[in-house]
Coordinates of C-alpha atoms and ligand atoms in Angstrom, one line a residue:
M270 CA 61.3 -145.7 49.2
T271 CA 61.0 -143.5 52.3
V272 CA 64.2 -141.6 53.0
L273 CA 64.8 -141.1 56.7
A274 CA 65.8 -137.7 58.0
T275 CA 68.7 -139.2 59.8
P276 CA 70.3 -142.7 59.9
L277 CA 69.7 -142.9 63.6
L278 CA 66.0 -143.2 62.9
D279 CA 66.6 -146.5 61.2
P280 CA 65.4 -149.1 63.8
A281 CA 67.7 -151.7 62.3
A282 CA 70.9 -149.7 62.6
T283 CA 70.4 -147.2 65.4
V284 CA 71.7 -147.1 68.9
L285 CA 68.7 -145.1 70.0
D286 CA 65.7 -146.6 71.7
D287 CA 62.0 -145.9 70.6
R288 CA 61.6 -142.9 72.9
Q289 CA 64.9 -141.3 71.7
R290 CA 63.9 -141.9 68.1
A291 CA 60.6 -140.1 68.7
V292 CA 62.5 -137.2 70.2
V293 CA 64.9 -137.0 67.3
Q294 CA 62.0 -137.1 64.8
R295 CA 60.3 -134.2 66.7
V296 CA 63.4 -131.9 66.8
S297 CA 64.2 -132.8 63.1
D298 CA 60.8 -131.7 61.9
A299 CA 60.9 -128.5 63.9
E300 CA 64.4 -127.7 62.7
R301 CA 63.4 -128.1 59.0
A302 CA 60.5 -125.7 59.6
H303 CA 62.9 -123.2 61.1
I304 CA 65.4 -123.5 58.2
L305 CA 62.6 -122.9 55.7
A306 CA 61.8 -119.6 57.5
L307 CA 65.3 -118.1 57.3
P308 CA 65.7 -114.7 55.6
S309 CA 66.4 -114.5 51.9
N310 CA 69.6 -113.2 50.2
D311 CA 67.9 -109.9 49.1
P312 CA 69.9 -107.1 50.7
L313 CA 66.7 -105.3 51.4
D314 CA 64.8 -108.3 52.9
A315 CA 63.0 -106.9 55.9
K316 CA 63.5 -110.1 57.9
L317 CA 67.3 -110.1 57.3
R318 CA 67.4 -106.4 58.2
A319 CA 65.6 -107.0 61.5
R320 CA 67.9 -109.9 62.4
V321 CA 71.0 -107.8 61.6
L322 CA 69.7 -104.9 63.6
A323 CA 69.0 -107.1 66.6
T324 CA 72.6 -108.4 66.5
G325 CA 74.0 -105.0 67.4
P326 CA 72.6 -104.5 70.9
E327 CA 73.3 -108.2 71.7
L328 CA 76.9 -107.8 70.6
T329 CA 77.4 -104.7 72.7
A330 CA 75.8 -106.3 75.8
Q331 CA 78.1 -109.4 75.7
P332 CA 80.0 -108.5 78.9
D333 CA 76.7 -108.4 80.9
A334 CA 75.7 -111.8 79.5
V335 CA 79.1 -113.3 80.5
T336 CA 78.8 -111.9 84.0
A337 CA 75.2 -113.0 84.4
T338 CA 75.9 -116.5 83.1
L339 CA 78.9 -117.1 85.4
R340 CA 76.9 -115.8 88.4
C341 CA 73.9 -118.1 87.9
N342 CA 75.9 -121.3 87.3
T343 CA 78.3 -121.3 90.1
T344 CA 77.0 -124.4 91.9
T345 CA 76.7 -126.4 88.8
L346 CA 80.1 -125.3 87.6
D347 CA 81.6 -126.7 90.8
D348 CA 79.8 -130.0 90.3
V349 CA 80.9 -130.4 86.7
A350 CA 84.5 -129.3 87.6
D351 CA 84.6 -131.9 90.4
R352 CA 83.4 -134.6 88.1
L353 CA 85.7 -133.7 85.2
A354 CA 88.8 -133.3 87.4
G355 CA 88.0 -136.7 88.9
G356 CA 89.3 -138.6 85.9
F357 CA 88.3 -139.0 82.3
D358 CA 90.6 -140.3 79.5
R359 CA 89.1 -138.1 76.9
I360 CA 86.7 -135.1 76.5
V361 CA 84.7 -134.5 73.3
L362 CA 83.4 -131.0 72.7
V363 CA 80.4 -131.1 70.3
G364 CA 78.4 -128.4 68.5
C365 CA 77.4 -126.9 65.1
G366 CA 78.5 -123.6 63.6
D367 CA 79.3 -120.9 66.2
S368 CA 78.7 -123.5 68.9
L369 CA 81.5 -125.6 67.4
A370 CA 83.7 -122.5 67.2
V371 CA 83.2 -121.9 70.9
M372 CA 84.4 -125.5 71.6
M373 CA 87.5 -124.8 69.4
A374 CA 88.1 -121.6 71.4
A375 CA 87.9 -123.4 74.7
R376 CA 90.0 -126.5 73.7
S377 CA 93.5 -125.2 74.7
A378 CA 92.3 -124.0 78.2
L379 CA 90.5 -127.3 78.9
E380 CA 93.4 -129.4 77.7
A381 CA 95.9 -127.5 79.8
A382 CA 93.6 -127.7 82.8
L383 CA 92.7 -131.4 82.5
G384 CA 95.9 -132.9 80.9
V385 CA 93.8 -135.1 78.6
P386 CA 92.8 -134.7 74.9
C387 CA 89.8 -132.4 74.4
E388 CA 88.5 -132.7 70.9
P389 CA 86.1 -130.3 69.2
R390 CA 83.8 -132.4 66.9
Q391 CA 81.1 -131.2 64.6
S392 CA 77.8 -132.7 65.7
L393 CA 77.1 -134.8 62.6
E394 CA 80.7 -136.0 62.5
F395 CA 80.4 -137.2 66.1
A396 CA 76.8 -138.6 66.0
Y397 CA 77.4 -140.6 62.8
Y398 CA 81.1 -141.4 62.9
G399 CA 82.3 -140.9 66.4
R400 CA 80.8 -143.5 68.6
D401 CA 83.5 -146.3 68.3
L402 CA 86.0 -144.8 70.8
L403 CA 83.4 -143.8 73.5
S404 CA 83.4 -145.3 76.9
P405 CA 82.3 -144.4 80.5
R406 CA 85.7 -142.7 80.8
T407 CA 84.7 -140.2 78.1
A408 CA 83.0 -136.9 78.9
V409 CA 80.9 -135.3 76.1
L410 CA 80.2 -131.6 76.4
T411 CA 77.6 -130.4 74.0
L412 CA 76.7 -126.8 73.2
S413 CA 73.5 -125.7 71.5
S414 CA 72.2 -122.3 72.2
S415 CA 68.6 -123.4 71.2
G416 CA 69.0 -126.8 72.7
E417 CA 67.1 -128.1 69.7
T418 CA 69.7 -128.7 67.0
T419 CA 69.0 -132.2 65.8
R420 CA 72.6 -133.4 65.2
T421 CA 73.7 -132.1 68.6
V422 CA 70.8 -133.8 70.3
E423 CA 71.7 -137.0 68.4
A424 CA 75.4 -136.7 69.5
L425 CA 74.3 -136.4 73.1
M426 CA 72.1 -139.5 72.8
V427 CA 74.9 -141.5 71.1
A428 CA 77.3 -140.6 73.9
Q429 CA 74.7 -141.7 76.5
G430 CA 74.4 -145.0 74.7
A431 CA 78.1 -145.6 75.5
K432 CA 77.5 -144.5 79.1
A433 CA 79.7 -141.4 78.6
Y434 CA 79.2 -138.5 81.0
T435 CA 77.1 -135.8 79.2
V436 CA 76.9 -132.1 79.8
A437 CA 74.7 -129.7 77.9
L438 CA 75.4 -126.0 77.6
T439 CA 72.3 -124.1 76.3
N440 CA 70.2 -121.0 76.6
A441 CA 67.0 -123.0 77.0
P442 CA 66.5 -124.8 80.3
S443 CA 63.5 -126.8 79.1
S444 CA 65.1 -127.6 75.7
T445 CA 65.6 -131.1 74.5
L446 CA 69.4 -131.0 75.0
A447 CA 69.0 -129.8 78.6
T448 CA 66.4 -132.3 79.4
E449 CA 68.3 -135.3 78.0
A450 CA 71.8 -134.5 79.4
D451 CA 73.2 -135.7 82.7
V452 CA 73.7 -132.0 83.7
A453 CA 73.0 -128.6 82.1
L454 CA 74.9 -125.3 82.3
L455 CA 72.5 -122.5 81.5
V456 CA 73.6 -119.6 79.3
Q457 CA 72.0 -116.3 80.2
A458 CA 71.9 -114.7 76.8
T459 CA 69.5 -113.8 74.0
R460 CA 69.8 -114.8 70.3
V461 CA 67.2 -112.7 68.5
G462 CA 70.0 -111.5 66.2
W463 CA 72.7 -113.7 64.8
P464 CA 74.7 -115.5 67.5
T465 CA 77.0 -113.2 69.6
Q466 CA 76.4 -113.2 73.3
S467 CA 75.0 -116.8 73.3
S468 CA 78.4 -117.8 72.1
T469 CA 80.7 -115.7 74.3
A470 CA 78.7 -116.5 77.4
A471 CA 79.0 -120.2 76.7
L472 CA 82.7 -119.7 76.0
A473 CA 83.0 -118.0 79.4
L474 CA 81.4 -121.0 81.1
L475 CA 83.9 -123.3 79.5
L476 CA 86.9 -121.1 80.4
E477 CA 85.5 -120.8 84.0
L478 CA 85.3 -124.6 84.1
A479 CA 89.0 -124.7 82.9
V480 CA 90.0 -122.3 85.7
R481 CA 88.1 -124.2 88.4
I482 CA 89.7 -127.5 87.2
A483 CA 93.2 -125.8 87.2
E484 CA 92.5 -124.6 90.8
R485 CA 91.4 -128.1 91.9
R486 CA 94.5 -129.6 90.3
E487 CA 96.7 -126.9 91.9
L488 CA 98.3 -126.0 88.6
A489 CA 100.8 -123.2 88.5
V490 CA 98.8 -121.2 86.0
A491 CA 95.6 -121.2 88.0
A492 CA 96.1 -117.9 89.9
V493 CA 97.1 -116.0 86.7
W494 CA 94.1 -117.4 84.8
R495 CA 91.7 -116.6 87.7
T496 CA 92.8 -112.9 87.8
A497 CA 92.6 -112.6 84.0
L498 CA 89.2 -114.3 83.6
D499 CA 87.7 -112.2 86.4
A500 CA 88.8 -109.0 84.5
L501 CA 87.6 -110.2 81.1
P502 CA 84.0 -108.7 81.1
G503 CA 85.5 -105.2 81.7
L504 CA 88.1 -105.8 79.0
M505 CA 85.4 -107.0 76.6
A506 CA 83.3 -103.8 77.2
D507 CA 86.4 -101.6 76.6
T508 CA 87.3 -103.5 73.4
I509 CA 83.8 -103.3 71.9
A510 CA 83.6 -99.6 72.6
R511 CA 87.1 -98.9 71.2
L512 CA 86.9 -101.1 68.1
T513 CA 83.3 -100.3 66.9
P514 CA 84.1 -96.9 65.2
A515 CA 87.3 -98.2 63.6
I516 CA 85.5 -101.3 62.2
A517 CA 82.6 -99.2 61.0
V518 CA 85.0 -97.2 58.9
I519 CA 86.7 -100.3 57.5
A520 CA 83.3 -101.9 56.7
A521 CA 82.1 -98.8 54.8
A522 CA 85.3 -98.7 52.8
E523 CA 85.1 -102.4 51.9
I524 CA 81.6 -102.1 50.7
A525 CA 82.5 -99.0 48.7
A526 CA 85.4 -100.9 47.2
G527 CA 82.9 -103.6 46.0
V528 CA 84.2 -106.4 48.2
G529 CA 82.9 -109.9 47.2
T530 CA 84.6 -112.3 49.5
V531 CA 86.0 -111.7 53.0
L532 CA 88.7 -113.9 54.4
F533 CA 89.6 -114.6 58.0
A534 CA 92.7 -116.5 59.2
G535 CA 93.7 -117.8 62.6
A536 CA 95.4 -120.6 64.5
G537 CA 95.3 -122.3 67.9
P538 CA 92.6 -120.8 70.1
S539 CA 92.3 -117.9 67.5
L540 CA 91.0 -120.2 64.7
A541 CA 87.6 -119.8 66.4
A542 CA 87.7 -116.1 65.7
A543 CA 88.2 -116.8 62.0
V544 CA 85.3 -119.3 62.0
I545 CA 83.0 -116.8 63.8
G546 CA 84.1 -113.9 61.6
A547 CA 83.3 -115.7 58.4
A548 CA 79.9 -116.9 59.9
K549 CA 78.9 -113.3 60.8
V550 CA 79.7 -112.0 57.3
K551 CA 77.6 -114.8 55.7
E552 CA 74.8 -114.2 58.2
C553 CA 74.7 -110.4 58.1
T554 CA 75.4 -109.8 54.4
Q555 CA 75.1 -111.3 50.9
L556 CA 78.9 -111.6 50.7
H557 CA 80.8 -114.8 50.7
A558 CA 83.3 -115.4 53.4
A559 CA 85.8 -118.1 54.4
E560 CA 88.0 -119.0 57.3
I561 CA 91.5 -120.3 56.6
Q562 CA 94.0 -121.9 59.0
T563 CA 97.0 -119.6 59.1
E564 CA 99.4 -122.3 58.0
E565 CA 97.1 -123.5 55.2
F566 CA 97.0 -119.9 53.8
H567 CA 100.5 -120.5 52.5
H568 CA 100.0 -123.8 50.7
Y569 CA 98.2 -122.4 47.7
N570 CA 97.0 -119.0 46.4
S571 CA 94.4 -118.5 49.2
Q572 CA 93.9 -114.8 48.7
K573 CA 92.9 -113.2 45.4
A574 CA 93.8 -109.6 44.4
G575 CA 91.4 -107.1 45.9
E576 CA 90.2 -109.4 48.7
P577 CA 90.4 -108.4 52.4
L578 CA 92.0 -110.7 55.0
F579 CA 91.3 -110.3 58.7
L580 CA 94.2 -112.1 60.3
T581 CA 93.9 -112.9 64.1
A582 CA 97.2 -113.3 65.8
P583 CA 97.4 -112.4 69.4
S584 CA 100.9 -112.5 70.9
G585 CA 101.9 -116.2 71.1
P586 CA 103.5 -119.0 69.0
V587 CA 101.5 -118.1 65.9
V588 CA 102.9 -114.6 65.5
P589 CA 106.0 -115.4 63.3
R590 CA 103.9 -117.5 60.8
S591 CA 101.2 -114.8 60.8
V592 CA 103.8 -112.2 59.8
D593 CA 104.5 -114.4 56.8
T594 CA 100.7 -114.5 56.2
G595 CA 100.4 -110.7 56.3
R596 CA 103.4 -110.3 54.0
D597 CA 101.8 -112.7 51.4
A598 CA 98.4 -111.0 51.7
H599 CA 99.9 -107.9 50.3
R600 CA 102.0 -109.9 47.8
W601 CA 98.8 -111.3 46.4
G602 CA 97.4 -107.8 46.0
G603 CA 95.0 -108.2 48.9
R604 CA 94.1 -105.9 51.8
L605 CA 95.4 -106.8 55.3
Y606 CA 93.7 -106.2 58.7
V607 CA 95.5 -107.5 61.7
V608 CA 93.9 -108.4 65.0
T609 CA 96.7 -108.7 67.6
T610 CA 97.6 -107.9 71.2
A611 CA 98.2 -104.3 72.3
G612 CA 101.9 -103.6 72.3
E613 CA 102.7 -106.4 69.7
T614 CA 105.2 -104.9 67.2
A615 CA 105.8 -107.9 64.9
F616 CA 103.4 -106.6 62.3
D617 CA 104.6 -103.0 62.2
D618 CA 106.9 -103.4 59.1
L619 CA 104.0 -104.9 57.1
H620 CA 102.0 -101.6 57.1
P621 CA 98.6 -103.3 57.3
E622 CA 95.5 -101.4 56.2
A623 CA 94.7 -101.4 59.9
V624 CA 95.8 -103.0 63.2
L625 CA 93.0 -103.8 65.6
T626 CA 94.3 -104.5 69.1
V627 CA 92.9 -106.4 72.0
P628 CA 94.3 -106.2 75.6
A629 CA 97.0 -108.7 76.8
V630 CA 95.6 -111.8 78.5
P631 CA 96.9 -115.4 78.6
E632 CA 96.5 -116.7 75.1
V633 CA 94.1 -119.6 76.2
L634 CA 91.7 -116.9 77.4
S635 CA 92.2 -114.6 74.5
P636 CA 89.2 -115.8 72.3
L637 CA 86.8 -113.9 74.6
L638 CA 88.5 -110.8 73.1
T639 CA 89.6 -111.9 69.6
V640 CA 86.0 -112.9 68.6
L641 CA 84.8 -109.4 69.2
P642 CA 86.4 -107.7 66.2
A643 CA 85.4 -110.8 64.1
Q644 CA 81.8 -110.3 65.1
L645 CA 82.0 -106.6 64.6
V646 CA 83.3 -107.0 61.0
G647 CA 80.3 -109.1 60.0
Y648 CA 77.8 -106.8 61.7
Q649 CA 79.3 -103.6 60.4
L650 CA 79.5 -105.0 56.9
G651 CA 75.8 -105.8 57.2
L652 CA 75.0 -102.3 58.2
A653 CA 77.2 -100.8 55.4
A654 CA 75.8 -103.2 52.7
Y655 CA 72.2 -102.4 53.7
A656 CA 72.9 -98.6 53.5
A657 CA 74.5 -99.1 50.1
A658 CA 71.5 -101.2 48.8
E659 CA 69.1 -98.5 50.1
R660 CA 71.1 -95.8 48.3
A661 CA 71.1 -97.9 45.1
A662 CA 67.3 -98.5 45.4
G663 CA 66.7 -94.8 46.0
S664 CA 68.7 -93.7 43.0
R665 CA 66.7 -96.1 40.8
S666 CA 63.3 -94.9 41.9
Ligands
F6P26 O1 73.7 -123.3 69.0 P1 72.6 -124.0 68.2 O2 71.2 -123.6 68.7 O3 72.8 -125.5 68.1 O4 72.7 -123.4 66.7 C1 73.7 -123.7 65.9 C2 73.5 -123.1 64.6 O5 73.5 -121.6 64.8 C3 74.4 -121.0 63.9 O6 75.5 -120.7 64.6 C4 73.7 -119.7 63.3 O7 72.5 -120.0 62.7 C5 74.7 -122.1 62.8 O8 75.9 -121.8 62.2 C6 74.7 -123.3 63.7 O9 74.5 -124.5 62.9

């Protein structure tokens, strides 16, 4: 029996027409070839090494990518903001991996600006299980840096079948996602390394969209958000420069201590930083990593003795529960690194192994800053792990 690559290719069960099915088959085949060519788990794999090394300059150049992306989309951003502010009952925010994390990071700003539910949905979950509640009063925003991720393309096509308004965010103007969507916002970023600037530049687009919608709806927060968002590229540059040396030291110490699993926790808009941090560790190293919702950390023994926890808690409603989390991290015998807002004193009595601060901005915009230490942890662990593997190989030869 032939097993289809995806149920949406089954002519008897699908909502896709013949042309759309041919498109899905093409992107699915290309994606499989791409997956088979990923680097191995050998710490000295040259392909992995090259990809990790390419991540560093892209990470550092994120403020420029954000600025360029906002500059080149200004007309389309106005069109999409007009359309969204004009009235939808529901917004669905679709992506995979880091692209889904970006949607999670933008959710609070978009919900506050629009006053309707904005739901992040993983692409497969939406494409296969999400079509029943769709209508022409649904807007579906899809993010795929490559524009060729099969499940995200399928999600967009399913949304179009229900006559929803579809928006693509992508780096690739001639990609399948951009071509198929009603409208495309173009991310000006590279992704030769593991995703960094392609994610933050896309996040900046969504936050800019939220600010433009808040301005159209004359919300009280609009002016504060506008001032803060315009200052963010500069704050991102300062934060990357300030935190890089501190995180390099932490990463070297963790590798020397024989770290095996790296934990990240967050909540609200900061859960995205935890998701992205865990992804960067898994991408850049042979270590395992996991994101945990800050509340869920407490419901069983989440952290084992000797494990590090990177806890993201900028000033806001999550701080009191995050103080509990930090206390329990030490009670379980783990190490605690706190990412919080400069001037936040709630964690002082916990004596974390380190406190990594980001500048104060409205919490809904803070993911553009809190993802930076998360990315740096993964990248610096990659550099430190590679150096350790090289030393070990040298001492054997
Ligand atoms: O943004 P794209 O191109 O759809 O790629 C998404 C994929 O990229 C990654 O973020 C990194 O490979 C994956 O976790 C995710 O599934």
